[in-house]
PDB file of C-alpha atoms in Angstrom:
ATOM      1  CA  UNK A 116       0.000   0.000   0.000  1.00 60.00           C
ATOM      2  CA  UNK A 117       1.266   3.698  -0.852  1.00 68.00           C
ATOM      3  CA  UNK A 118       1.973   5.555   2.234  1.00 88.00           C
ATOM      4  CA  UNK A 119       1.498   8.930   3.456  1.00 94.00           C
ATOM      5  CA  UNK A 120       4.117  11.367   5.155  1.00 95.00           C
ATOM      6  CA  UNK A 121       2.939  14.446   7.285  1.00 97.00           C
ATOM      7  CA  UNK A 122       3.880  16.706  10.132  1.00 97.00           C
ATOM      8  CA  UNK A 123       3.587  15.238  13.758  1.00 96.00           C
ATOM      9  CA  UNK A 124       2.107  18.504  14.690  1.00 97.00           C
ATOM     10  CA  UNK A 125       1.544  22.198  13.495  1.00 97.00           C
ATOM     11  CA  UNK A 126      -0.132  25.087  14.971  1.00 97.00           C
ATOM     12  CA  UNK A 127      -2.671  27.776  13.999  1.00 96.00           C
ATOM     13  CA  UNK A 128      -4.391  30.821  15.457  1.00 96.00           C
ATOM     14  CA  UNK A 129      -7.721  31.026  15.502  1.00 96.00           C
ATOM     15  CA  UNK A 130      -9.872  32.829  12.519  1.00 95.00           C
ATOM     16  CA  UNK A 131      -7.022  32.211  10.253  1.00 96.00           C
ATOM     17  CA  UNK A 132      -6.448  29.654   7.870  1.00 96.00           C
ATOM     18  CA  UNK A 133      -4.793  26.217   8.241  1.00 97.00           C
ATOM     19  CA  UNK A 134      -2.865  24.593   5.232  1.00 98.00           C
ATOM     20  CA  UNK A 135      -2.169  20.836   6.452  1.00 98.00           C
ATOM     21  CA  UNK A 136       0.163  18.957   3.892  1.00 98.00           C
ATOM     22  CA  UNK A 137       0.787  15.684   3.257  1.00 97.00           C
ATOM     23  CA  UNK A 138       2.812  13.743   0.826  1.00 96.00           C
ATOM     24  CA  UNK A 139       2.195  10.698  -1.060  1.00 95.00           C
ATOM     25  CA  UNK A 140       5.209  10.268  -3.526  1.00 94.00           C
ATOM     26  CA  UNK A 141       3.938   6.322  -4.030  1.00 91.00           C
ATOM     27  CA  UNK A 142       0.551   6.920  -5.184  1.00 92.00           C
ATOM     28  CA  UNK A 143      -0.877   5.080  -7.960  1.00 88.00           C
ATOM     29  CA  UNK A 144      -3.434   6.107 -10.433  1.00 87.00           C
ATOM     30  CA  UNK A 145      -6.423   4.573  -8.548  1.00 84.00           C
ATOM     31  CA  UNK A 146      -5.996   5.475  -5.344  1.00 88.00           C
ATOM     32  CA  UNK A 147      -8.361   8.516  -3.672  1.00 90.00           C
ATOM     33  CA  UNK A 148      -6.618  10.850  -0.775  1.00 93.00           C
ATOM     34  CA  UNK A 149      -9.183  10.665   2.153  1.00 94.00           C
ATOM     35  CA  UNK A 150      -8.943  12.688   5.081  1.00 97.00           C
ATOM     36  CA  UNK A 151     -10.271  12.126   8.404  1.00 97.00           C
ATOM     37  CA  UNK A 152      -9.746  13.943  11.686  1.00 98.00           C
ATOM     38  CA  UNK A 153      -9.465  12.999  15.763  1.00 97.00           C
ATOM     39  CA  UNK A 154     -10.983  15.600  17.886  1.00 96.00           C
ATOM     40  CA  UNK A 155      -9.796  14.792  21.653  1.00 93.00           C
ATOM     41  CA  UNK A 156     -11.809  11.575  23.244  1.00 91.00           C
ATOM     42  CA  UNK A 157     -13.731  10.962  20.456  1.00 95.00           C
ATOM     43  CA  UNK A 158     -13.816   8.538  16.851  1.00 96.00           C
ATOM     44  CA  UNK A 159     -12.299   9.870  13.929  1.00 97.00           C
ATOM     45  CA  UNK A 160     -14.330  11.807  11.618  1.00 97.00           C
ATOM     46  CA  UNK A 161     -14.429  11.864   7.709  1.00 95.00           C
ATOM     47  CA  UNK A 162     -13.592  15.031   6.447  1.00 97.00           C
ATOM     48  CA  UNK A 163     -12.994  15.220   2.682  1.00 95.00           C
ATOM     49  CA  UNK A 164     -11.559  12.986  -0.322  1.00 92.00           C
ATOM     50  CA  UNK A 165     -10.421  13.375  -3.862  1.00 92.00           C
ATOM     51  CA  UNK A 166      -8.598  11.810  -6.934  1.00 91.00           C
ATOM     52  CA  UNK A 167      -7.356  14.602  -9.278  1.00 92.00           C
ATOM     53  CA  UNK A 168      -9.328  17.515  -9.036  1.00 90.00           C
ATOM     54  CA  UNK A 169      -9.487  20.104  -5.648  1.00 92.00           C
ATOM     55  CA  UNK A 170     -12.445  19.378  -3.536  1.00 93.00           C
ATOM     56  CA  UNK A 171     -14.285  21.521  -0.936  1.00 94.00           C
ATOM     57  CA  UNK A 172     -16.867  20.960   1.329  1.00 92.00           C
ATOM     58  CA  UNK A 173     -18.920  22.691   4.388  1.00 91.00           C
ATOM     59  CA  UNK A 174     -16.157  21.973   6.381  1.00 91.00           C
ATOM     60  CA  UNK A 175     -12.796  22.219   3.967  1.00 96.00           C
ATOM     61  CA  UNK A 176     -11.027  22.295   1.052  1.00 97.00           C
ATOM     62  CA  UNK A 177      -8.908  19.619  -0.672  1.00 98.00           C
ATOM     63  CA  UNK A 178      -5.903  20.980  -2.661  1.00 97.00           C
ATOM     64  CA  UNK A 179      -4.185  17.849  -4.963  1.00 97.00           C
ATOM     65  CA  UNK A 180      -0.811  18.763  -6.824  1.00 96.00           C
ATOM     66  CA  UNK A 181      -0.904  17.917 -10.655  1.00 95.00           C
ATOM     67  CA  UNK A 182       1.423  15.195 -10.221  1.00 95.00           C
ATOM     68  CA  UNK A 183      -0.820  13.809  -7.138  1.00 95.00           C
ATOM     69  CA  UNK A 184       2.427  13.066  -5.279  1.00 95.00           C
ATOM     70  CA  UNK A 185       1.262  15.193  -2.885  1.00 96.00           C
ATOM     71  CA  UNK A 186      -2.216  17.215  -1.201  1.00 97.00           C
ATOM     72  CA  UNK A 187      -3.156  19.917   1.150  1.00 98.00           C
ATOM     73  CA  UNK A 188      -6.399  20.308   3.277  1.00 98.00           C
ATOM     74  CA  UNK A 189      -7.176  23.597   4.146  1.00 98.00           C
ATOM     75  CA  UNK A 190      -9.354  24.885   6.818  1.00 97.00           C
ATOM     76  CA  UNK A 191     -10.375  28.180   6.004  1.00 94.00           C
ATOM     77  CA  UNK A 192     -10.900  29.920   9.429  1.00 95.00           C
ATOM     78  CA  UNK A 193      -9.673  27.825  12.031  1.00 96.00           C
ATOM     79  CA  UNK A 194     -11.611  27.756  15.497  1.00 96.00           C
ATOM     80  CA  UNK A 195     -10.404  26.153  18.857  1.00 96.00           C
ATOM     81  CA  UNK A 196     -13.149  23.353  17.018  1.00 95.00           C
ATOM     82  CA  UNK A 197     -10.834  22.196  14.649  1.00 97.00           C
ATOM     83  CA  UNK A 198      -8.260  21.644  17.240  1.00 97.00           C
ATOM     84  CA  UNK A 199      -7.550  17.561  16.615  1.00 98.00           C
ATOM     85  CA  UNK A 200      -5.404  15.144  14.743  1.00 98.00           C
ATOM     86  CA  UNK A 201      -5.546  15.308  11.265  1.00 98.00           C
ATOM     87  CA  UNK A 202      -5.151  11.532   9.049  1.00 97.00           C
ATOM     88  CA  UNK A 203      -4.480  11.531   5.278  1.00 96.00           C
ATOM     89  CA  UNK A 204      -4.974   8.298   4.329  1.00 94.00           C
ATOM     90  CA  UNK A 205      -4.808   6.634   0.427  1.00 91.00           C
ATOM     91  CA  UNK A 206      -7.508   4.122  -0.352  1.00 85.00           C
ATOM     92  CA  UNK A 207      -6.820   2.318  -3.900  1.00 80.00           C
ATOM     93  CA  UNK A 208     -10.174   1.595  -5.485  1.00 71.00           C
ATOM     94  CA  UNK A 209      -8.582  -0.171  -8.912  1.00 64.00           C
ATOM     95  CA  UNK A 210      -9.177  -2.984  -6.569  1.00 61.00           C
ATOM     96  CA  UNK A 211     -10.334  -4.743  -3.370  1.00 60.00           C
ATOM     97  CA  UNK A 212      -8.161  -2.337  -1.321  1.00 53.00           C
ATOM     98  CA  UNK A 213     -10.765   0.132  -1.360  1.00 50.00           C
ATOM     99  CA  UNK A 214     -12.861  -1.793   0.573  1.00 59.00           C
ATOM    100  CA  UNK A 215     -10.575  -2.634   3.322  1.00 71.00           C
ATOM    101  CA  UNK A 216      -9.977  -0.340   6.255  1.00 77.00           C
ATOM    102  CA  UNK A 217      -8.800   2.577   6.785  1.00 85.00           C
ATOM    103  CA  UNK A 218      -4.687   2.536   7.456  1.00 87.00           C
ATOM    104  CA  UNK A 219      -4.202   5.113   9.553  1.00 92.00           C
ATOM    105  CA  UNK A 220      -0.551   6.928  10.356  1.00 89.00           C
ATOM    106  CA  UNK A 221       0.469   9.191  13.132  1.00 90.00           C
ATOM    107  CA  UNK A 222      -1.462  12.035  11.839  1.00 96.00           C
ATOM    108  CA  UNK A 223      -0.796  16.024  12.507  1.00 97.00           C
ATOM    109  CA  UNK A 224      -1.508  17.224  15.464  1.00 97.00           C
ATOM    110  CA  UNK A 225      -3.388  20.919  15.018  1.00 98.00           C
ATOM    111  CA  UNK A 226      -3.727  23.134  17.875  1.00 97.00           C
ATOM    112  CA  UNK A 227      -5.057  26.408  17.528  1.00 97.00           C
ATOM    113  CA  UNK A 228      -4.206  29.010  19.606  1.00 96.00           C
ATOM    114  CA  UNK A 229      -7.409  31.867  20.584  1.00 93.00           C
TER     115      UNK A 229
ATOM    116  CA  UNK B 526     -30.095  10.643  12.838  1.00 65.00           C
ATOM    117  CA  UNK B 527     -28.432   8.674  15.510  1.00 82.00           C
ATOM    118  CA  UNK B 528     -24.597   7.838  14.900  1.00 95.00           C
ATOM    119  CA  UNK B 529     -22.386   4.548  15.943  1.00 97.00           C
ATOM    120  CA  UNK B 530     -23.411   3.998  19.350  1.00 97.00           C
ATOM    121  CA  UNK B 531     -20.675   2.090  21.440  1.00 98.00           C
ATOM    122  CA  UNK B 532     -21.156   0.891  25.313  1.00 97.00           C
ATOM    123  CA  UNK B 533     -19.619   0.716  27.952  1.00 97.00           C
ATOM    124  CA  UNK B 534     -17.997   4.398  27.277  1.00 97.00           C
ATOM    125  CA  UNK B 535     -14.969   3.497  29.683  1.00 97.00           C
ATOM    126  CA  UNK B 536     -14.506  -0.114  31.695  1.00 98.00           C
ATOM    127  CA  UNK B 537     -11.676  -1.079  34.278  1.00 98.00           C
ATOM    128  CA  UNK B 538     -10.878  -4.964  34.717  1.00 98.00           C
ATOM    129  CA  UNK B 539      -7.717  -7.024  35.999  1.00 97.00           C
ATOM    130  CA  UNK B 540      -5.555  -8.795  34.067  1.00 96.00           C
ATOM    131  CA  UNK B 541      -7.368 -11.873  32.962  1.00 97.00           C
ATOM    132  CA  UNK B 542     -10.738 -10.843  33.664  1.00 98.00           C
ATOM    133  CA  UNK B 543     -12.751 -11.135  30.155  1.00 98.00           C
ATOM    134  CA  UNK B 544     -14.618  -8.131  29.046  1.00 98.00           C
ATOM    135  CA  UNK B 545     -17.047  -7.328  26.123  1.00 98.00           C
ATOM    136  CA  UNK B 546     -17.842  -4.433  24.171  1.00 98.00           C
ATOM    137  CA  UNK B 547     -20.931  -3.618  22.431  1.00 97.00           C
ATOM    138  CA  UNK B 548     -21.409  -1.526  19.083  1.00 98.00           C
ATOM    139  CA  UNK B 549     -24.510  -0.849  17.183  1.00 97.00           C
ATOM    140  CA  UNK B 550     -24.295   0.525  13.926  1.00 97.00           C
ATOM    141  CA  UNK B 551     -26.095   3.606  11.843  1.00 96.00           C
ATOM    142  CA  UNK B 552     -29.383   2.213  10.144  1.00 94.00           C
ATOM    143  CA  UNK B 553     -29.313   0.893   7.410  1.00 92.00           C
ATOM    144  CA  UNK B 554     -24.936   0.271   6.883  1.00 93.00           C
ATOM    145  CA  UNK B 555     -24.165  -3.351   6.126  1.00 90.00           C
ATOM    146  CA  UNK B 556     -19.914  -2.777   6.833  1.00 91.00           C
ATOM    147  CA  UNK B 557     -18.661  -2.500  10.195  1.00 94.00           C
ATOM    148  CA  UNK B 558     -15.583  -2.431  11.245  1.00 95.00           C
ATOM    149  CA  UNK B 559     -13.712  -3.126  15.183  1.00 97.00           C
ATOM    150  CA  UNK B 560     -10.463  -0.482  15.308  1.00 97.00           C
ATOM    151  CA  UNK B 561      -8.004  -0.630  18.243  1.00 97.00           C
ATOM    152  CA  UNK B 562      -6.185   2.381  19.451  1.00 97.00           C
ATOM    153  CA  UNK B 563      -3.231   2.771  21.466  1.00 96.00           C
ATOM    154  CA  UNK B 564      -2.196   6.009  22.863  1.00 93.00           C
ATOM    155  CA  UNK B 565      -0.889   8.510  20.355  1.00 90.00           C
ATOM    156  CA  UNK B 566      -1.251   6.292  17.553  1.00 92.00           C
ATOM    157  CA  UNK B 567      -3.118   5.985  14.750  1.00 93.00           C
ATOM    158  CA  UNK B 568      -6.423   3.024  15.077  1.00 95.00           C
ATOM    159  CA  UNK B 569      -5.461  -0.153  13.531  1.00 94.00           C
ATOM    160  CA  UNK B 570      -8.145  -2.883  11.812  1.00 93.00           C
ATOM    161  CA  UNK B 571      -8.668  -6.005  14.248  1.00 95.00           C
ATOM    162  CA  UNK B 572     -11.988  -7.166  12.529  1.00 94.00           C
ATOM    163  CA  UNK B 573     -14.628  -6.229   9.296  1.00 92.00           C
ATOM    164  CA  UNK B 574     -17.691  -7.434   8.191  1.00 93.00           C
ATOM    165  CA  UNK B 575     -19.621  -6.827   5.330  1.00 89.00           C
ATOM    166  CA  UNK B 576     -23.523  -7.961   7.085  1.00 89.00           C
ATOM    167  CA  UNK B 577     -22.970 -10.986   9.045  1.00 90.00           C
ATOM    168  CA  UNK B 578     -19.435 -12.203   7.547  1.00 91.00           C
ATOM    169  CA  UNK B 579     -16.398 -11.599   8.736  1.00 92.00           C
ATOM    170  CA  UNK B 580     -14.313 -10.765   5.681  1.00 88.00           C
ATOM    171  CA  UNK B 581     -11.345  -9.396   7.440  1.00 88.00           C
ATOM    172  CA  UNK B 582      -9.853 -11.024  10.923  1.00 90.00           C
ATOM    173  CA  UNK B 583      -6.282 -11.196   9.936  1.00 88.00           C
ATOM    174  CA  UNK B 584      -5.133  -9.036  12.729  1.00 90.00           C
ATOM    175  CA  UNK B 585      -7.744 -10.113  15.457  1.00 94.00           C
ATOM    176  CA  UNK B 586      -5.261 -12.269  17.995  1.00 93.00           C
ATOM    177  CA  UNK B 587      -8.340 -15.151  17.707  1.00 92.00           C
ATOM    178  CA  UNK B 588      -6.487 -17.040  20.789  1.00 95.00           C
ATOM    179  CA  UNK B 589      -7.962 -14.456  23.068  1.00 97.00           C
ATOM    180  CA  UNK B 590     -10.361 -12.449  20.994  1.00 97.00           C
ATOM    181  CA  UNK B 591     -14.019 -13.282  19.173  1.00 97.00           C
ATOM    182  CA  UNK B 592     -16.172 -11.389  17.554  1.00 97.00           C
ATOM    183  CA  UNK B 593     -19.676 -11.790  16.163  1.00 95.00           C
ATOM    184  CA  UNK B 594     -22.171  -9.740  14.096  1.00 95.00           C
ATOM    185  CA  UNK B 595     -25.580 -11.284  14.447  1.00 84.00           C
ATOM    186  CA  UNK B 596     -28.322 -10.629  12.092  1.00 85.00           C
ATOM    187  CA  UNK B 597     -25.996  -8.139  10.204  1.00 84.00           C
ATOM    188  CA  UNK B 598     -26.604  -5.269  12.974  1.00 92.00           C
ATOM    189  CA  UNK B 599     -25.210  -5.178  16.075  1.00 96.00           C
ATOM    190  CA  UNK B 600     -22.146  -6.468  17.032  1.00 97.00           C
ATOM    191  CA  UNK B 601     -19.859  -7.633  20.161  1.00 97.00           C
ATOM    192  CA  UNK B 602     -16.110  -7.944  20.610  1.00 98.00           C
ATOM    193  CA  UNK B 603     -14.896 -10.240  23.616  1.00 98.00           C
ATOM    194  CA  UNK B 604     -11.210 -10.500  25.080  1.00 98.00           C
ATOM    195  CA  UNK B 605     -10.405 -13.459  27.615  1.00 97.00           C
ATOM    196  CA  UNK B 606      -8.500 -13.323  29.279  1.00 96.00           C
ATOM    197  CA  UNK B 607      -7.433  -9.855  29.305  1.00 97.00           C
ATOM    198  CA  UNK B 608      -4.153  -8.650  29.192  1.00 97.00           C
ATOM    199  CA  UNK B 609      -2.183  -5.383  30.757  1.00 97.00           C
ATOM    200  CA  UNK B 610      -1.362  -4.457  26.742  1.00 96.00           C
ATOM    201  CA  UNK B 611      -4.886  -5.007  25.980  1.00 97.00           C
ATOM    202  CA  UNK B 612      -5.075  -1.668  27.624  1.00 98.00           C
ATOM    203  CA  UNK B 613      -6.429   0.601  24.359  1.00 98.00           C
ATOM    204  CA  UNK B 614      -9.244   2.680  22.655  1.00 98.00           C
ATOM    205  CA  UNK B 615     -11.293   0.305  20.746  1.00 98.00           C
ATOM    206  CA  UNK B 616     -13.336   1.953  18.551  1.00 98.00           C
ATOM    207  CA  UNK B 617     -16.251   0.769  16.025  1.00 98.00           C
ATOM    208  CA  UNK B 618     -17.703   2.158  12.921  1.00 97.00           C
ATOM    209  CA  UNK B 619     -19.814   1.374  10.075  1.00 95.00           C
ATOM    210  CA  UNK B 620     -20.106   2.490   6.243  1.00 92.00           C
ATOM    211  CA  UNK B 621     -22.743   1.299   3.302  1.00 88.00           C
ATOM    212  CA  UNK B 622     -20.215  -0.125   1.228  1.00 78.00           C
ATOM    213  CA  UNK B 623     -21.855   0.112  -2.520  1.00 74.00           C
ATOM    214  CA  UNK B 624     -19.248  -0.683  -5.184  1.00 70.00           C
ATOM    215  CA  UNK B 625     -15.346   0.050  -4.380  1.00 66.00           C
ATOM    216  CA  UNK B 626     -15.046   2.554  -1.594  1.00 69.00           C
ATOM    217  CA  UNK B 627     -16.953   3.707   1.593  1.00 81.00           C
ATOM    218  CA  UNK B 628     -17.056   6.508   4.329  1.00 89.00           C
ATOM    219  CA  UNK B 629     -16.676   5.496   7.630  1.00 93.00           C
ATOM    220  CA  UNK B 630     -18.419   6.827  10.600  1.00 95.00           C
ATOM    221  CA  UNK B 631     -16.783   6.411  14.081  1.00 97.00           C
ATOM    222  CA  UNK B 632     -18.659   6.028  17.405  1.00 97.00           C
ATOM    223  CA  UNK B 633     -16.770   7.339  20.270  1.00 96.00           C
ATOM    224  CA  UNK B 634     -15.039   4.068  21.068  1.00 97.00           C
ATOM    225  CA  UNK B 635     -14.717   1.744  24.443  1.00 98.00           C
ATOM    226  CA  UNK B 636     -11.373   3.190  26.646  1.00 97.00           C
ATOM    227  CA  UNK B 637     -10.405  -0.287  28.394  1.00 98.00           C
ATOM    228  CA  UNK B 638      -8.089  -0.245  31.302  1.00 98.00           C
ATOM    229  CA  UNK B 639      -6.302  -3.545  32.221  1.00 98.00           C
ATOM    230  CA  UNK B 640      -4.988  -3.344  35.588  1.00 97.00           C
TER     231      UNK B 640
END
């Protein structure tokens, strides 16, 4: 399986925006970035996904490099909310991959400073 | 509408006590999925089915741990006996898996403390 690389941690104050990278220099052609996040004592939550093309939903935005080697999620106004650990994850779906679980990695820790 | 509902919240046993967690899934999702998270890592797959079958247990340690998923719904993971690096988050979620992919929703997981 292609694996991710990001930040242990980062840090952000609040109302501006976040820009949380990861890189995936092993990706192959059929495999979708997915990112999930940890807010303290609780499950992980999905937050966003994409192949090619940049993404954005009610809650970010998905930035993917032409190349795909590598992605951004961007949280437009942070709030002391977002504070959590954020997971970019690869799921291939040329294949049965996609339907196995989630392989998670360290993550990036955000905090966000008031 | 309601999301993965997971019980006990928190539970504190010996070593070699057996325990049980409990997970019900959202309506209607026919994957689910048993995590287990140890502190300040990522959760890691011990068990998935896809409605009652188990189509993933390669990393459930089966001398100690069971799972089953009756009627497709609800579902219950055992350890006994319990051990002192059983000690973990273990989480559940579920997904309508419909063709190659699927997003996963999380309940708020099981904190077990193995004394």
């Amino acid at each position: 399986d292609a694996k991710t690389t990001q930040p242990n941690s980062m840090e952000s104050n609040e109302e501006e925006p976040v820009h949380l990278p990861c890189n995936h220099s092993t990706i192959s052609g059929t495999d979708y970035i997915h990112w999930y996040r940890q807010l303290p004592s609780q499950g992980p939550e999905y937050v966003i996904h994409g192949l090619t093309s940049n993404v954005n939903n009610r809650m970010a935005s998905l930035a993917i490099a032409e190349d795909r080697k590598s992605s951004t999620l961007i949280l437009h106004r942070a709030t002391l909310r977002d504070a959590a650990v954020y997971y970019c994850i690869l799921r291939d779906v040329g294949g049965d991959t996609g339907r196995r679980a989630l392989t998670f990695g360290s993550g990036t820790r955000l905090q966000v400073q008031p | 509408e309601a999301g993965v509902v997971q019980s006990p919240r928190y539970k504190i046993i010996e070593k070699k006590q057996p325990v049980a967690f409990w997970c019900n899934p959202i309506s209607g999702h026919n994957t689910l999925y048993w995590y287990r998270q140890n502190l300040g890592q990522g959760p890691e797959l011990l068990i998935r089915y896809e409605n009652e079958e188990a189509v993933d247990d390669s990393q459930l340690p089966k001398d100690r741990f069971s799972a089953e998923r009756l009627k497709g719904v609800d579902s219950t993971l055992k350890i006994q006996p319990a051990e002192l690096g059983d000690s973990a988050v273990y989480l559940c979620a579920s997904s309508f898996l419909a063709g190659t992919t699927d997003t996963q929703y999380f309940g708020p997981g099981t904190r077990l403390t193995v004394l």
